[in-house]
Each structure stands twice: as C-alpha cells, then as structure tokens.
Amino acid sequence: MSLTLLFLGRLEDVAGAPALLLDVERPLGFAEIAERLEPRLAVALSSGNVRVALNGSLAGTGDWTAGDGDEIAFLPPVSGG
C-alpha cells in the first residue's frame, strides 16, 4: 500500500523530486508522514504557510489522514504581480 506525496514550487527543490511514493500500512496524519521524510523536507512542509490538498481538495492543518491510494499535494505560498 502506498500514498503519493506531490511537492509544488520551491518544495520540489527541497524534496529533490516532484513526487514521492510512501509505503504505508495504515492511514497516517501529517506528523507521522513528516517523521518518515528527511528533516530538511519535514521542516519546509511544517511551515505555517504551506497548504495541503488531499485528493484534490484543500485540507485543514492536522485534521486529515491519508492512506493507500491517496494523493497529498503540498502547496507553498506563491508571489507574483
């Protein structure tokens, strides 16, 4: 069983890839997912301004779990003009 992590914008640079497959045995929350990542990436994802989309819908901070077949996209803040 696995879930897909997608990293957008500058988070792709921190992760070193646009996506990562994470093997899971049960649904996991953000803290459990972050524990399985490199510390630098976990810190970047923990930033208060990174949004999370679970299966295409924005999810609130800490009130979700993801498991087999789910897709989590991490969305950094954007700037522009």
Short mmCIF file of N, CA, C and O in Angstrom, two decimals:
data_model
loop_
_atom_site.label_atom_id
_atom_site.label_comp_id
_atom_site.label_asym_id
_atom_site.label_seq_id
_atom_site.Cartn_x
_atom_site.Cartn_y
_atom_site.Cartn_z
N MET A 1 0.84 -1.17 0.00
CA MET A 1 0.00 0.00 0.00
C MET A 1 0.90 1.24 0.00
O MET A 1 1.94 1.24 0.63
N SER A 2 0.44 2.25 -0.69
CA SER A 2 1.25 3.47 -0.76
C SER A 2 0.37 4.70 -0.94
O SER A 2 -0.78 4.61 -1.35
N LEU A 3 0.96 5.84 -0.60
CA LEU A 3 0.32 7.12 -0.90
C LEU A 3 1.34 7.96 -1.64
O LEU A 3 2.54 7.74 -1.56
N THR A 4 0.84 8.92 -2.39
CA THR A 4 1.68 9.77 -3.23
C THR A 4 1.78 11.15 -2.62
O THR A 4 0.76 11.76 -2.28
N LEU A 5 3.01 11.64 -2.47
CA LEU A 5 3.26 12.99 -2.00
C LEU A 5 3.71 13.82 -3.19
O LEU A 5 4.64 13.43 -3.89
N LEU A 6 3.06 14.95 -3.44
CA LEU A 6 3.43 15.85 -4.52
C LEU A 6 3.99 17.14 -3.92
O LEU A 6 3.41 17.68 -2.98
N PHE A 7 5.09 17.61 -4.48
CA PHE A 7 5.74 18.82 -3.99
C PHE A 7 5.73 19.86 -5.10
O PHE A 7 6.29 19.64 -6.17
N LEU A 8 5.11 20.99 -4.84
CA LEU A 8 4.98 22.03 -5.85
C LEU A 8 5.91 23.20 -5.53
O LEU A 8 6.30 23.41 -4.38
N GLY A 9 6.26 23.96 -6.56
CA GLY A 9 7.08 25.15 -6.39
C GLY A 9 8.43 24.85 -5.76
O GLY A 9 9.08 23.85 -6.07
N ARG A 10 8.83 25.70 -4.83
CA ARG A 10 10.14 25.56 -4.18
C ARG A 10 10.25 24.27 -3.38
O ARG A 10 11.35 23.79 -3.12
N LEU A 11 9.12 23.68 -2.99
CA LEU A 11 9.15 22.43 -2.23
C LEU A 11 9.72 21.28 -3.06
O LEU A 11 10.32 20.36 -2.53
N GLU A 12 9.54 21.36 -4.38
CA GLU A 12 10.13 20.35 -5.27
C GLU A 12 11.66 20.39 -5.16
O GLU A 12 12.31 19.35 -5.13
N ASP A 13 12.22 21.59 -5.07
CA ASP A 13 13.67 21.72 -4.93
C ASP A 13 14.15 21.12 -3.61
O ASP A 13 15.17 20.45 -3.55
N VAL A 14 13.42 21.38 -2.54
CA VAL A 14 13.80 20.85 -1.23
C VAL A 14 13.69 19.32 -1.23
O VAL A 14 14.57 18.63 -0.69
N ALA A 15 12.63 18.80 -1.84
CA ALA A 15 12.43 17.35 -1.88
C ALA A 15 13.37 16.65 -2.84
O ALA A 15 13.66 15.46 -2.68
N GLY A 16 13.85 17.37 -3.85
CA GLY A 16 14.72 16.77 -4.85
C GLY A 16 13.97 16.01 -5.93
O GLY A 16 14.58 15.35 -6.78
N ALA A 17 12.64 16.10 -5.91
CA ALA A 17 11.81 15.42 -6.91
C ALA A 17 10.41 16.02 -6.82
O ALA A 17 10.02 16.54 -5.78
N PRO A 18 9.63 15.91 -7.90
CA PRO A 18 8.28 16.45 -7.85
C PRO A 18 7.30 15.58 -7.06
O PRO A 18 6.25 16.05 -6.62
N ALA A 19 7.65 14.31 -6.86
CA ALA A 19 6.74 13.39 -6.16
C ALA A 19 7.53 12.31 -5.44
O ALA A 19 8.68 12.03 -5.77
N LEU A 20 6.87 11.72 -4.47
CA LEU A 20 7.46 10.64 -3.69
C LEU A 20 6.35 9.66 -3.35
O LEU A 20 5.25 10.08 -2.95
N LEU A 21 6.62 8.38 -3.52
CA LEU A 21 5.68 7.35 -3.08
C LEU A 21 6.11 6.90 -1.69
O LEU A 21 7.28 6.61 -1.45
N LEU A 22 5.15 6.84 -0.78
CA LEU A 22 5.44 6.46 0.59
C LEU A 22 4.66 5.19 0.91
O LEU A 22 3.44 5.16 0.78
N ASP A 23 5.38 4.14 1.29
CA ASP A 23 4.73 2.89 1.67
C ASP A 23 4.06 3.07 3.03
O ASP A 23 4.67 3.59 3.96
N VAL A 24 2.82 2.64 3.12
CA VAL A 24 2.07 2.76 4.38
C VAL A 24 1.36 1.45 4.67
O VAL A 24 1.00 0.71 3.77
N GLU A 25 1.18 1.19 5.94
CA GLU A 25 0.43 0.01 6.36
C GLU A 25 -0.96 0.39 6.86
O GLU A 25 -1.83 -0.46 6.99
N ARG A 26 -1.11 1.69 7.17
CA ARG A 26 -2.38 2.20 7.70
C ARG A 26 -2.44 3.69 7.39
O ARG A 26 -1.41 4.29 7.07
N PRO A 27 -3.59 4.31 7.51
CA PRO A 27 -3.67 5.76 7.28
C PRO A 27 -2.78 6.52 8.27
O PRO A 27 -2.68 6.14 9.44
N LEU A 28 -2.14 7.58 7.78
CA LEU A 28 -1.23 8.39 8.59
C LEU A 28 -1.65 9.86 8.55
O LEU A 28 -2.16 10.34 7.55
N GLY A 29 -1.40 10.56 9.64
CA GLY A 29 -1.58 12.00 9.70
C GLY A 29 -0.29 12.70 9.31
O GLY A 29 0.74 12.05 9.06
N PHE A 30 -0.33 14.03 9.28
CA PHE A 30 0.85 14.78 8.84
C PHE A 30 2.08 14.47 9.68
O PHE A 30 3.16 14.28 9.16
N ALA A 31 1.95 14.46 11.01
CA ALA A 31 3.11 14.25 11.88
C ALA A 31 3.78 12.90 11.58
O ALA A 31 5.01 12.81 11.54
N GLU A 32 2.99 11.87 11.35
CA GLU A 32 3.56 10.55 11.06
C GLU A 32 4.24 10.52 9.69
O GLU A 32 5.25 9.86 9.51
N ILE A 33 3.68 11.25 8.74
CA ILE A 33 4.29 11.33 7.41
C ILE A 33 5.61 12.09 7.52
O ILE A 33 6.63 11.67 6.99
N ALA A 34 5.60 13.22 8.23
CA ALA A 34 6.81 14.04 8.37
C ALA A 34 7.95 13.26 9.01
O ALA A 34 9.11 13.45 8.65
N GLU A 35 7.64 12.37 9.93
CA GLU A 35 8.67 11.55 10.59
C GLU A 35 9.41 10.66 9.61
O GLU A 35 10.54 10.27 9.85
N ARG A 36 8.78 10.34 8.50
CA ARG A 36 9.38 9.44 7.51
C ARG A 36 10.19 10.18 6.44
O ARG A 36 10.76 9.56 5.57
N LEU A 37 10.20 11.50 6.50
CA LEU A 37 10.88 12.31 5.49
C LEU A 37 12.21 12.82 6.02
O LEU A 37 12.45 12.84 7.22
N GLU A 38 13.06 13.28 5.10
CA GLU A 38 14.31 13.91 5.50
C GLU A 38 13.98 15.13 6.35
O GLU A 38 13.02 15.85 6.07
N PRO A 39 14.78 15.40 7.38
CA PRO A 39 14.47 16.51 8.28
C PRO A 39 14.28 17.86 7.58
O PRO A 39 13.36 18.60 7.91
N ARG A 40 15.12 18.15 6.60
CA ARG A 40 15.02 19.44 5.89
C ARG A 40 13.66 19.57 5.19
O ARG A 40 13.03 20.63 5.21
N LEU A 41 13.19 18.49 4.59
CA LEU A 41 11.90 18.50 3.91
C LEU A 41 10.77 18.59 4.92
O LEU A 41 9.82 19.35 4.72
N ALA A 42 10.85 17.85 6.00
CA ALA A 42 9.81 17.89 7.02
C ALA A 42 9.66 19.29 7.58
O ALA A 42 8.54 19.77 7.79
N VAL A 43 10.77 19.99 7.82
CA VAL A 43 10.73 21.36 8.33
C VAL A 43 10.06 22.28 7.31
O VAL A 43 9.21 23.11 7.66
N ALA A 44 10.44 22.15 6.04
CA ALA A 44 9.85 23.00 4.99
C ALA A 44 8.34 22.78 4.89
O ALA A 44 7.57 23.73 4.72
N LEU A 45 7.90 21.53 5.02
CA LEU A 45 6.47 21.23 4.92
C LEU A 45 5.71 21.70 6.14
O LEU A 45 4.50 21.95 6.08
N SER A 46 6.39 21.81 7.27
CA SER A 46 5.76 22.22 8.52
C SER A 46 5.54 23.72 8.61
O SER A 46 4.88 24.20 9.54
N SER A 47 6.09 24.45 7.66
CA SER A 47 5.93 25.90 7.66
C SER A 47 4.44 26.24 7.69
O SER A 47 3.64 25.62 6.99
N GLY A 48 4.09 27.22 8.48
CA GLY A 48 2.69 27.59 8.64
C GLY A 48 2.01 28.08 7.38
O GLY A 48 0.79 28.13 7.32
N ASN A 49 2.79 28.42 6.36
CA ASN A 49 2.16 28.93 5.14
C ASN A 49 2.08 27.90 4.02
O ASN A 49 1.67 28.23 2.92
N VAL A 50 2.45 26.65 4.27
CA VAL A 50 2.30 25.58 3.27
C VAL A 50 0.90 24.99 3.41
O VAL A 50 0.49 24.60 4.50
N ARG A 51 0.17 24.97 2.30
CA ARG A 51 -1.19 24.39 2.28
C ARG A 51 -1.11 22.94 1.84
O ARG A 51 -0.16 22.53 1.17
N VAL A 52 -2.11 22.17 2.20
CA VAL A 52 -2.16 20.76 1.87
C VAL A 52 -3.46 20.48 1.12
O VAL A 52 -4.54 20.91 1.53
N ALA A 53 -3.34 19.74 0.02
CA ALA A 53 -4.52 19.26 -0.70
C ALA A 53 -4.51 17.74 -0.64
O ALA A 53 -3.51 17.10 -0.98
N LEU A 54 -5.60 17.17 -0.19
CA LEU A 54 -5.76 15.72 -0.10
C LEU A 54 -6.72 15.29 -1.19
O LEU A 54 -7.89 15.71 -1.19
N ASN A 55 -6.21 14.53 -2.13
CA ASN A 55 -7.02 14.06 -3.27
C ASN A 55 -7.73 15.21 -3.99
O ASN A 55 -8.88 15.11 -4.37
N GLY A 56 -7.00 16.32 -4.14
CA GLY A 56 -7.51 17.45 -4.91
C GLY A 56 -8.32 18.47 -4.14
O GLY A 56 -8.73 19.48 -4.69
N SER A 57 -8.56 18.23 -2.83
CA SER A 57 -9.33 19.19 -2.02
C SER A 57 -8.45 19.72 -0.90
O SER A 57 -7.76 18.94 -0.23
N LEU A 58 -8.50 21.04 -0.69
CA LEU A 58 -7.71 21.62 0.39
C LEU A 58 -8.12 21.01 1.72
O LEU A 58 -9.30 20.82 2.00
N ALA A 59 -7.11 20.68 2.52
CA ALA A 59 -7.35 20.07 3.83
C ALA A 59 -6.83 21.02 4.90
O ALA A 59 -5.82 21.68 4.72
N GLY A 60 -7.50 21.06 6.02
CA GLY A 60 -7.06 21.88 7.13
C GLY A 60 -5.83 21.27 7.78
O GLY A 60 -5.52 20.09 7.61
N THR A 61 -5.14 22.06 8.55
CA THR A 61 -3.94 21.60 9.23
C THR A 61 -4.28 20.57 10.29
O THR A 61 -5.06 20.83 11.18
N GLY A 62 -3.69 19.41 10.16
CA GLY A 62 -3.79 18.39 11.20
C GLY A 62 -5.11 17.66 11.33
O GLY A 62 -5.25 16.82 12.19
N ASP A 63 -6.09 17.95 10.49
CA ASP A 63 -7.38 17.27 10.65
C ASP A 63 -7.64 16.24 9.56
O ASP A 63 -8.76 15.98 9.19
N TRP A 64 -6.57 15.63 9.06
CA TRP A 64 -6.72 14.65 8.00
C TRP A 64 -5.78 13.48 8.21
O TRP A 64 -4.80 13.58 8.94
N THR A 65 -6.13 12.37 7.60
CA THR A 65 -5.24 11.21 7.50
C THR A 65 -5.28 10.76 6.05
O THR A 65 -6.25 10.99 5.33
N ALA A 66 -4.19 10.14 5.62
CA ALA A 66 -4.10 9.67 4.25
C ALA A 66 -3.56 8.25 4.26
O ALA A 66 -2.69 7.90 5.06
N GLY A 67 -4.08 7.44 3.36
CA GLY A 67 -3.66 6.04 3.30
C GLY A 67 -3.53 5.56 1.87
O GLY A 67 -3.31 6.35 0.95
N ASP A 68 -3.69 4.29 1.70
CA ASP A 68 -3.46 3.63 0.42
C ASP A 68 -4.21 4.31 -0.73
O ASP A 68 -5.41 4.50 -0.67
N GLY A 69 -3.44 4.72 -1.74
CA GLY A 69 -4.02 5.31 -2.94
C GLY A 69 -4.28 6.79 -2.86
O GLY A 69 -4.65 7.40 -3.87
N ASP A 70 -4.12 7.39 -1.70
CA ASP A 70 -4.36 8.83 -1.57
C ASP A 70 -3.21 9.63 -2.16
O ASP A 70 -2.08 9.16 -2.24
N GLU A 71 -3.52 10.87 -2.53
CA GLU A 71 -2.53 11.81 -3.06
C GLU A 71 -2.56 13.06 -2.19
O GLU A 71 -3.61 13.66 -1.99
N ILE A 72 -1.38 13.42 -1.69
CA ILE A 72 -1.23 14.63 -0.89
C ILE A 72 -0.34 15.60 -1.65
O ILE A 72 0.79 15.27 -1.99
N ALA A 73 -0.85 16.79 -1.92
CA ALA A 73 -0.07 17.82 -2.58
C ALA A 73 0.26 18.90 -1.57
O ALA A 73 -0.61 19.36 -0.83
N PHE A 74 1.54 19.28 -1.52
CA PHE A 74 2.00 20.34 -0.63
C PHE A 74 2.20 21.59 -1.47
O PHE A 74 2.97 21.60 -2.43
N LEU A 75 1.48 22.65 -1.12
CA LEU A 75 1.41 23.86 -1.90
C LEU A 75 2.08 25.01 -1.15
O LEU A 75 1.55 25.49 -0.14
N PRO A 76 3.22 25.48 -1.63
CA PRO A 76 3.88 26.61 -0.97
C PRO A 76 3.16 27.91 -1.32
O PRO A 76 2.37 27.95 -2.26
N PRO A 77 3.41 28.96 -0.54
CA PRO A 77 2.81 30.24 -0.90
C PRO A 77 3.39 30.71 -2.25
O PRO A 77 4.50 30.35 -2.62
N VAL A 78 2.58 31.47 -2.96
CA VAL A 78 3.03 31.99 -4.25
C VAL A 78 3.10 33.50 -4.19
O VAL A 78 2.40 34.13 -3.39
N SER A 79 3.94 34.05 -5.01
CA SER A 79 4.01 35.51 -5.11
C SER A 79 4.04 35.86 -6.58
O SER A 79 4.33 35.03 -7.43
N GLY A 80 3.77 37.04 -6.84
CA GLY A 80 3.78 37.47 -8.25
C GLY A 80 3.12 38.83 -8.36
O GLY A 80 2.72 39.43 -7.38
N GLY A 81 2.97 39.24 -9.56
CA GLY A 81 2.39 40.54 -9.73
C GLY A 81 1.74 40.67 -11.06
O GLY A 81 1.55 39.81 -11.82
#
